[in-house]
Tab-separated table of C-alpha atoms and ligand atoms in Angstrom:
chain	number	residue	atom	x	y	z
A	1	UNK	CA	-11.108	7.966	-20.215
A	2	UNK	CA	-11.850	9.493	-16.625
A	3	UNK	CA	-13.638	6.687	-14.095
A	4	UNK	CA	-15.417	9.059	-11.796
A	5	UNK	CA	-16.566	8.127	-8.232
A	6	UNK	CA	-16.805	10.635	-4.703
A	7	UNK	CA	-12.909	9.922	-4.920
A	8	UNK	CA	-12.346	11.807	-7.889
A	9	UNK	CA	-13.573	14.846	-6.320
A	10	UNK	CA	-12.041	13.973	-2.810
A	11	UNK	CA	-8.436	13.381	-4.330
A	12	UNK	CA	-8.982	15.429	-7.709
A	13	UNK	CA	-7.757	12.426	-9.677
A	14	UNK	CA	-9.035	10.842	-13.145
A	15	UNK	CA	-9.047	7.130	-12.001
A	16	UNK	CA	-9.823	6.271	-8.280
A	17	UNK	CA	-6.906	4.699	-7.900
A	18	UNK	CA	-4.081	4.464	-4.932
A	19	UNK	CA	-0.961	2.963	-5.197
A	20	UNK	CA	-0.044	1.204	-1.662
A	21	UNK	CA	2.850	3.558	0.290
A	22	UNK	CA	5.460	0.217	0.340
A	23	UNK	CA	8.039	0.710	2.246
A	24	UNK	CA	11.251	1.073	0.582
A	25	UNK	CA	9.377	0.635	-2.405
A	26	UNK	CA	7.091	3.884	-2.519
A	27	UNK	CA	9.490	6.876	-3.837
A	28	UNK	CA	8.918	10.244	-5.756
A	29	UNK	CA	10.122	8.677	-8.973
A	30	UNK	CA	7.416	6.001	-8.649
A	31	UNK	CA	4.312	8.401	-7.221
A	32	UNK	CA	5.477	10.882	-9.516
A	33	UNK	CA	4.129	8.241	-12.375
A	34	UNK	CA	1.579	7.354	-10.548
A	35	UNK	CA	-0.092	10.538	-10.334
A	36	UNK	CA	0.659	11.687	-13.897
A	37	UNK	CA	-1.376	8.337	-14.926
A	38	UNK	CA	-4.588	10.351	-13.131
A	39	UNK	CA	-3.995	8.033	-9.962
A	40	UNK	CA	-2.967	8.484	-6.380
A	41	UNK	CA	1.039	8.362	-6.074
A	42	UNK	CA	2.239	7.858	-2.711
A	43	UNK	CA	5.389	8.061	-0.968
A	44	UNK	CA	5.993	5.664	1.628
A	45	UNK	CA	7.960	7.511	4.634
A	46	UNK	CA	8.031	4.436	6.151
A	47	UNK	CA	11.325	4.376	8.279
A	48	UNK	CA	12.918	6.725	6.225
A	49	UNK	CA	15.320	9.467	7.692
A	50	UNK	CA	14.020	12.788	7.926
A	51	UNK	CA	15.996	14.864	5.806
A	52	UNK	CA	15.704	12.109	2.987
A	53	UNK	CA	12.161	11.784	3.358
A	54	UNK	CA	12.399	16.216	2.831
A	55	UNK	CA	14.355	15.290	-0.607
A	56	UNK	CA	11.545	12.967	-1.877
A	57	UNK	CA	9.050	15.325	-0.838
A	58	UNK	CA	10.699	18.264	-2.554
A	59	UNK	CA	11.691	15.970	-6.021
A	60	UNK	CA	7.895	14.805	-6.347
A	61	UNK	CA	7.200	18.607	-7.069
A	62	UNK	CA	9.485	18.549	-9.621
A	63	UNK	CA	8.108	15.603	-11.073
A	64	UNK	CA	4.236	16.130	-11.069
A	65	UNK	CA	1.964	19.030	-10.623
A	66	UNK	CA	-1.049	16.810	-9.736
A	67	UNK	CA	-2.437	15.548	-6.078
A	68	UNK	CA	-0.169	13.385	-4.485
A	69	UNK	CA	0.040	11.355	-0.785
A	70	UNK	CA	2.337	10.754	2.221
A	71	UNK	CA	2.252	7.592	4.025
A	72	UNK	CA	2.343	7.328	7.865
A	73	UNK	CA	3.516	4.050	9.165
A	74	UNK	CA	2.633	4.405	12.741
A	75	UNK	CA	4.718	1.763	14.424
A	76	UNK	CA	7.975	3.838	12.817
A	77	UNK	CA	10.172	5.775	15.409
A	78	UNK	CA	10.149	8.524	12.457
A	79	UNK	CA	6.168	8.952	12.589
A	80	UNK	CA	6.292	12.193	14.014
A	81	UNK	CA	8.988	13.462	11.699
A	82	UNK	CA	6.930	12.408	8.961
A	83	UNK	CA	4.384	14.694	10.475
A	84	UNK	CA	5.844	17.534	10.375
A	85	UNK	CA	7.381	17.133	7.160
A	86	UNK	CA	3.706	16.908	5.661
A	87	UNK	CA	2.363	19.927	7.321
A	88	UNK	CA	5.721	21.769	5.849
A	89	UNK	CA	4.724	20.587	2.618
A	90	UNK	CA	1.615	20.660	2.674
A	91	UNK	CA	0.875	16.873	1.139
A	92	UNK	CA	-2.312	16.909	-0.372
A	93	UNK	CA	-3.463	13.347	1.170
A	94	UNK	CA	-2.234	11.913	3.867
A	95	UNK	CA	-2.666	7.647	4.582
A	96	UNK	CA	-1.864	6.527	7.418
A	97	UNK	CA	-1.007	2.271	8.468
A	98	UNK	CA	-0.553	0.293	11.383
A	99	UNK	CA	-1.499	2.020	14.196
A	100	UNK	CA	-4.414	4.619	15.856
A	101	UNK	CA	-3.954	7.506	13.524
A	102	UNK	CA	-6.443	9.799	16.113
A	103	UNK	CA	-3.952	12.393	16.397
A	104	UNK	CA	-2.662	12.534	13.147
A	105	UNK	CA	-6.272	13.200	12.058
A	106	UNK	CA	-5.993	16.535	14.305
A	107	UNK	CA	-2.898	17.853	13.471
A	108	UNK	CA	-3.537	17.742	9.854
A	109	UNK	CA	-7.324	18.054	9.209
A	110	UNK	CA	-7.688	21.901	10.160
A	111	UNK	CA	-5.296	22.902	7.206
A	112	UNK	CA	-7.204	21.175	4.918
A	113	UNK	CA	-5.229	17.788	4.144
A	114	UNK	CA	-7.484	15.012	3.305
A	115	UNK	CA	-6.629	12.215	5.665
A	116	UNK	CA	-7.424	8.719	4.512
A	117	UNK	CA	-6.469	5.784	7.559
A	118	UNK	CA	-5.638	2.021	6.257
A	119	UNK	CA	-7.674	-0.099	8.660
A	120	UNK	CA	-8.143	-4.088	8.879
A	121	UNK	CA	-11.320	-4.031	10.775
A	122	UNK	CA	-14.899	-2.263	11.130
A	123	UNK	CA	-14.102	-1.308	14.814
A	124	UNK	CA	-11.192	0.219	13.869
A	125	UNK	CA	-13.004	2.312	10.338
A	126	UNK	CA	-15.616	3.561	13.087
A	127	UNK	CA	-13.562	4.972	15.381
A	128	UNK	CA	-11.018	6.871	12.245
A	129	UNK	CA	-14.429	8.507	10.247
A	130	UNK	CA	-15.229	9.082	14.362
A	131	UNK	CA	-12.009	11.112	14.466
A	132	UNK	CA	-12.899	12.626	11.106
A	133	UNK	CA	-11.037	10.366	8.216
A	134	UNK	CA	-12.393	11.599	4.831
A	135	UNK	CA	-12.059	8.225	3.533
A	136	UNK	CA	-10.851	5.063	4.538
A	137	UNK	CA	-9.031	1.873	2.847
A	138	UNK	CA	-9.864	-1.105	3.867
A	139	UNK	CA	-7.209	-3.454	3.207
A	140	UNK	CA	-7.719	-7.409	3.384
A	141	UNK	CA	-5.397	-10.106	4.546
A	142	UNK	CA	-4.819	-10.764	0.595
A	143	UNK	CA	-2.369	-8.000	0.630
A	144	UNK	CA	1.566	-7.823	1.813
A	145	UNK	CA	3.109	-6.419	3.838
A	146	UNK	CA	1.823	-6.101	7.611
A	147	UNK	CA	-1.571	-6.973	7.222
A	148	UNK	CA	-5.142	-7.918	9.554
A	149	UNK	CA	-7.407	-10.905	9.883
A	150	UNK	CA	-10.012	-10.820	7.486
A	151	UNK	CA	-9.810	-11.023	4.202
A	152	UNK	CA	-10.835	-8.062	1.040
A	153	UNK	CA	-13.947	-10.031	-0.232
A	154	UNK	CA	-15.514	-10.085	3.831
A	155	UNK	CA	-13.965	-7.267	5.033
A	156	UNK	CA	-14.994	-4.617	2.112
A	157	UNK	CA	-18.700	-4.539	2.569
A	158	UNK	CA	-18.815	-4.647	6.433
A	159	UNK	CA	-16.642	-1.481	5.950
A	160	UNK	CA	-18.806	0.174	3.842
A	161	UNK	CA	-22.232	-0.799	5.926
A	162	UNK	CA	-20.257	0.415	8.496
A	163	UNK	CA	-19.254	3.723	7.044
A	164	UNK	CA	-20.712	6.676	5.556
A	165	UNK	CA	-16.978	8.343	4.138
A	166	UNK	CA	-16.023	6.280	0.650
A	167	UNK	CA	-14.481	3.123	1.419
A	168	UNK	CA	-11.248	2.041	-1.219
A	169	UNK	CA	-10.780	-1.608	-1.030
A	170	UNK	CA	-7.275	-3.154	-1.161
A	171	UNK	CA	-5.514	-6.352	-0.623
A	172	UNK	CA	-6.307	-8.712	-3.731
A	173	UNK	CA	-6.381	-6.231	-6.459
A	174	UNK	CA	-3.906	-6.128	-9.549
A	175	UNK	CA	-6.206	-5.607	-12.739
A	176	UNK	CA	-9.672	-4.682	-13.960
A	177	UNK	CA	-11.029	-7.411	-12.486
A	178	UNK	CA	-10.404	-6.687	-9.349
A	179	UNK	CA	-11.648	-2.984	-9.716
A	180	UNK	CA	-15.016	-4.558	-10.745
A	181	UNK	CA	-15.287	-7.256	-7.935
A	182	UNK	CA	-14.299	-4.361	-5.483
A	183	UNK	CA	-16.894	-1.742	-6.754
A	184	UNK	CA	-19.691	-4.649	-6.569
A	185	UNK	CA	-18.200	-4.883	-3.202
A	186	UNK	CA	-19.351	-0.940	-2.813
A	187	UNK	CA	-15.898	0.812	-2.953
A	188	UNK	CA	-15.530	3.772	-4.549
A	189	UNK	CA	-11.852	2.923	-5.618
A	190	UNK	CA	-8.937	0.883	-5.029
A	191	UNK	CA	-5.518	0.579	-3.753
A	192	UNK	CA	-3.130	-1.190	-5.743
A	193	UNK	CA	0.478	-2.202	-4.028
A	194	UNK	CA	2.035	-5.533	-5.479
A	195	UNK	CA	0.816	-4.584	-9.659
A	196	UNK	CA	3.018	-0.949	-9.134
A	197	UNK	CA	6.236	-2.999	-7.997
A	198	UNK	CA	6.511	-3.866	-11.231
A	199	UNK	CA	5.853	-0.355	-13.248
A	200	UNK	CA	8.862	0.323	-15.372
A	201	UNK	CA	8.655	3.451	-13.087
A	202	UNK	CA	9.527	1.693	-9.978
A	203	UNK	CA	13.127	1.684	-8.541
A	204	UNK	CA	12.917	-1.579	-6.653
A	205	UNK	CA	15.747	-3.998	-7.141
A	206	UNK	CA	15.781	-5.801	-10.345
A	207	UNK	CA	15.912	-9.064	-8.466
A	208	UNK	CA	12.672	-8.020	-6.659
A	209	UNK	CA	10.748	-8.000	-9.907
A	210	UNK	CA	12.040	-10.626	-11.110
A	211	UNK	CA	10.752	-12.861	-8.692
A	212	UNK	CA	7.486	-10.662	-8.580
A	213	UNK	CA	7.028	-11.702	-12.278
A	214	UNK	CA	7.946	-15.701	-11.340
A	215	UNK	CA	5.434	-15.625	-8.931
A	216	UNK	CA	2.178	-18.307	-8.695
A	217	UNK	CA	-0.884	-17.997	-6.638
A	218	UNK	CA	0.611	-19.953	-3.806
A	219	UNK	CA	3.672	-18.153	-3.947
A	220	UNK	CA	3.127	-15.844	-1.081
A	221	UNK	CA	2.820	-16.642	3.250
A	222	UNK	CA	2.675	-15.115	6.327
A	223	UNK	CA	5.360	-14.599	8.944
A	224	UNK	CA	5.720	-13.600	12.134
A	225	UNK	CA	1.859	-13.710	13.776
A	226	UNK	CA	3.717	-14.844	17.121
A	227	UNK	CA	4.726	-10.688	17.250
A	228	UNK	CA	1.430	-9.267	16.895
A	229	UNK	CA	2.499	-7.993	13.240
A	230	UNK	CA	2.201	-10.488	11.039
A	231	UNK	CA	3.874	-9.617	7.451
A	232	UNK	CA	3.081	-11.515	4.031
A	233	UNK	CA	5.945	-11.806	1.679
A	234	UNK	CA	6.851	-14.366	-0.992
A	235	UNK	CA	8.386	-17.466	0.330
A	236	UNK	CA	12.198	-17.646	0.922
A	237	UNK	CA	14.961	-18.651	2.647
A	238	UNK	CA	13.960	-16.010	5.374
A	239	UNK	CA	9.918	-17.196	5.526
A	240	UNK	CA	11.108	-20.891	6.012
A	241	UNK	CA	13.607	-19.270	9.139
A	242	UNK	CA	10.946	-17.462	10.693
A	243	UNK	CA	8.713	-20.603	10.111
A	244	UNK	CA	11.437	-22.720	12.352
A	245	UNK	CA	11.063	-19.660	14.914
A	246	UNK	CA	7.205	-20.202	15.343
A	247	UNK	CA	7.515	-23.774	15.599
A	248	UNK	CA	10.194	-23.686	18.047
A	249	UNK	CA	8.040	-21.243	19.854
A	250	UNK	CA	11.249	-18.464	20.205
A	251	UNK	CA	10.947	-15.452	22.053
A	252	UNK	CA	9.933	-12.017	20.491
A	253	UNK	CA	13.715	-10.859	20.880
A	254	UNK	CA	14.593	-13.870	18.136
A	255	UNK	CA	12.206	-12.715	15.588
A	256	UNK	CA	12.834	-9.345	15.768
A	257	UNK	CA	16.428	-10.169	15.278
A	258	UNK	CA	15.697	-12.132	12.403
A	259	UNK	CA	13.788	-9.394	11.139
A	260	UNK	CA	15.610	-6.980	11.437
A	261	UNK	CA	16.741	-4.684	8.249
A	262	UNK	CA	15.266	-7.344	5.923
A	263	UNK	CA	13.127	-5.060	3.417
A	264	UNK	CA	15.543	-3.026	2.654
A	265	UNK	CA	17.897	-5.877	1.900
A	266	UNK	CA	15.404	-7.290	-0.694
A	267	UNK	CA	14.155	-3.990	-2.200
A	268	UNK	CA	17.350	-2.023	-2.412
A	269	UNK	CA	20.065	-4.957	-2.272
A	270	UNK	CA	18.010	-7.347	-4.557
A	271	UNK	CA	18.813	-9.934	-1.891
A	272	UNK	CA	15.510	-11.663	-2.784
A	273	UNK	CA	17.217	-15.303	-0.515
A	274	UNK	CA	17.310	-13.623	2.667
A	275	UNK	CA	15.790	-10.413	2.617
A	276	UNK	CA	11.629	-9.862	2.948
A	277	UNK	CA	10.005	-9.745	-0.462
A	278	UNK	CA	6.837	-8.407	0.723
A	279	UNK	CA	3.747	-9.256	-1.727
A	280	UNK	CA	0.209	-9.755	-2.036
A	281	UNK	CA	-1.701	-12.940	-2.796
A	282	UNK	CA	-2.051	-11.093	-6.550
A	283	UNK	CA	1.567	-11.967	-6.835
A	284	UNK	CA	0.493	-14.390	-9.520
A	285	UNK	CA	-0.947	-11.724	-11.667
A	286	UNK	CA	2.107	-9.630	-12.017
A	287	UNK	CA	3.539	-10.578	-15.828
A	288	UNK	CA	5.171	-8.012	-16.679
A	289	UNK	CA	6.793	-4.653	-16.202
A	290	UNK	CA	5.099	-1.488	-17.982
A	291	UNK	CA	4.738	2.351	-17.014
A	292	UNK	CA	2.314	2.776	-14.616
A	293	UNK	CA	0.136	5.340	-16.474
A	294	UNK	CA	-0.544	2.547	-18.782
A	295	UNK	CA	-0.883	-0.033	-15.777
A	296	UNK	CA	-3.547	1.826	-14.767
A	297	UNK	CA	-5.626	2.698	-18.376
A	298	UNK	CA	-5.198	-1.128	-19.034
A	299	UNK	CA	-7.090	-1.595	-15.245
A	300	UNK	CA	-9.709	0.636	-15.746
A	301	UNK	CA	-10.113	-0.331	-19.813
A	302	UNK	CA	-10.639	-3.857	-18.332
A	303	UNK	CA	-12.890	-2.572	-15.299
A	304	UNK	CA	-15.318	-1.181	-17.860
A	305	UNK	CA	-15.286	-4.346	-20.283
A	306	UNK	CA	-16.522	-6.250	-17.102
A	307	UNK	CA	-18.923	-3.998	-15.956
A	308	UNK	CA	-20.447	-3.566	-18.995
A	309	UNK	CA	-20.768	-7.298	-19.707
A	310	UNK	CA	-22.078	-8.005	-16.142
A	311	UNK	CA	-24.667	-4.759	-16.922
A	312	UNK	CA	-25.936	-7.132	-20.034
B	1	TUI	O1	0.683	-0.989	7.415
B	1	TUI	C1	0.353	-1.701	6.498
B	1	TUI	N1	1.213	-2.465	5.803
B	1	TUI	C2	2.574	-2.539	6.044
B	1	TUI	S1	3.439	-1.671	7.191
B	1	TUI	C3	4.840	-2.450	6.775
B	1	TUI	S2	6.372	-2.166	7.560
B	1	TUI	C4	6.347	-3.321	8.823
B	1	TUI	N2	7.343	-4.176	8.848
B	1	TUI	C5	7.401	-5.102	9.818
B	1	TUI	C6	6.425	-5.182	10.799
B	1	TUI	C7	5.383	-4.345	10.761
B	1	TUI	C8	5.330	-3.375	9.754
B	1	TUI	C9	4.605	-3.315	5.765
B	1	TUI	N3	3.328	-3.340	5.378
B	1	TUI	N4	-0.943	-1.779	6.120
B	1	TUI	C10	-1.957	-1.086	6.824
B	1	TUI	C11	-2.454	-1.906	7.953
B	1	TUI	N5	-2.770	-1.413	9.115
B	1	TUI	N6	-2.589	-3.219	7.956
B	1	TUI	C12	-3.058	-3.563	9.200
B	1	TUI	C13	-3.166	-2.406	9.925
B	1	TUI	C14	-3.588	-2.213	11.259
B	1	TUI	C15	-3.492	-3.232	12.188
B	1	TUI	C16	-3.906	-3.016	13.494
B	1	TUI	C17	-4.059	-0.967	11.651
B	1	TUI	C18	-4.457	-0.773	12.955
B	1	TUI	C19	-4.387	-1.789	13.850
B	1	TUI	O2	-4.813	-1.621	15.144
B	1	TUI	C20	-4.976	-0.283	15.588
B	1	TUI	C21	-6.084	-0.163	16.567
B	1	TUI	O3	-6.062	0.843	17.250
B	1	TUI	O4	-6.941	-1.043	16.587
């Protein structure tokens, strides 16, 4: 049954639902499900090459004839190849992370592409809906991946006094529970990374589920503030070396060394010792795998069960 906020219409979607554009993690295959569950599916172009990122983008069609999104990163060196991939085409929604996504928001707004920024602050929400976001997530430190300062449950309604665009909460969010606690918050929907790594849909590395579904609430922590970019993944081998970097105070050079090719080694080579295993504090709530269309009906089933016992 259709959950309808100013998303629905925004995105034309059944459930106001994103699924996070992971890197490495975020393919046709799994935004393709996404979608056809009356979500948000997004493909993460991430660092991906070009012309593979123009296969994924061409598949998707193949897979889905509803709404789907493109993830920016901005900090990739393929950014602008992303770009013009989306205008070719012509991505429905566009999210952008980590970085200013002003110009972005120009290139793509006059044809019509709703643009929807991830930020980790107010300042940074005003100045996107300035620059003429339709939306905005706001995504809390709960989440992995490269994340801000402040966490969902602060950050969520000091977005949305902040804002006038609908505001979709992430970071902390893996079932109906969540959905609830983020619409009290005053989003109008939700982005959901960590809960989709494990839809039977997703192509990550067995090994990466695996320890997804072995996960407790203290399983996750955060690397690598010393760069500027700190990243929350599930502890490892390669958490505890970066930990031995910050407290031998090493130079940038070392941890981008360390760093270097690590997600892919995890998501696609299942090395889940020494590659990053990037996850949210939800972690914990991930027990098993399932299609996402039924991820998400379970969510919003749940969603309304809570709502309508808090309404009593
Ligand atoms: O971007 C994300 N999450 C990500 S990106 C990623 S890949 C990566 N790997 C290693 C190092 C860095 C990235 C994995 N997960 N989420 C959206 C997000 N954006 N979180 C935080 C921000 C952010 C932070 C600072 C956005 C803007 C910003 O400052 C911009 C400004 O102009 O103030």
């Amino acid at each position: 049954m259709r959950f309808s906020t100013r998303l629905n219409e925004l995105l034309r979607i059944d459930y106001p639902i994103l699924q996070g554009g992971m890197a490495w993690v975020a393919d046709a295959q799994l935004a393709a499900a996404v979608s056809n569950g009356g979500g948000l599916g997004i493909i993460a172009a991430a660092n991906v090459p070009p012309e593979i990122l123009d296969q994924e983008l061409v598949k998707i069609r193949t897979l889905t004839d509803k709404p789907f999104g493109l993830n920016i990163m901005l900090l990739s060196p393929t950014a602008e190849d992303a770009l013009l991939l989306a205008e070719r085409h012509k991505v429905p929604v566009v999210t952008t992370g980590a970085g200013a996504p002003g110009k972005i928001i120009d290139r793509l707004k006059p044809s019509g592409t709703v643009v929807i920024p991830v930020i980790a602050s107010v300042a940074h929400a005003k100045r996107v809906v300035k620059q003429g976001a339709d939306a905005v997530v706001a995504e809390g430190s709960e989440s992995g991946g490269h994340i801000g300062e402040t966490s969902t449950m602060s950050l969520v309604p000091q977005v949305v006094d902040a804002v006038s665009v609908p505001v979709i909460a992430a970071g902390g969010i893996a079932d109906g529970r969540g959905i609830a606690a983020a619409l009290a918050l005053g989003a109008e929907g939700v982005q959901v990374g960590t809960r989709f790594v494990c839809a039977a849909e997703c192509t990550a590395h067995e090994n990466y589920k695996e320890m997804l579904l072995k996960a407790g609430d203290r399983s996750t922590t955060v690397t690598g503030r010393p760069t500027g970019h700190p990243v929350r993944c599930l502890k490892n081998k390669l958490s505890q070396a970066f930990e031995e970097l910050e407290r031998t105070s090493a130079g940038l050079e070392e941890f981008e060394r360390l760093g270097a090719g690590r997600l892919r080694k995890a998501v696609v080579e299942g090395d889940v010792e020494w590659g990053s295993v990037m996850a949210g504090q939800v972690a914990g709530l991930v027990k098993d795998v399932k299609p996402a269309g039924q991820i998400i009906e379970e969510m919003f089933e749940q969603a309304r069960e809570v709502l309508g016992r808090l309404a009593r």
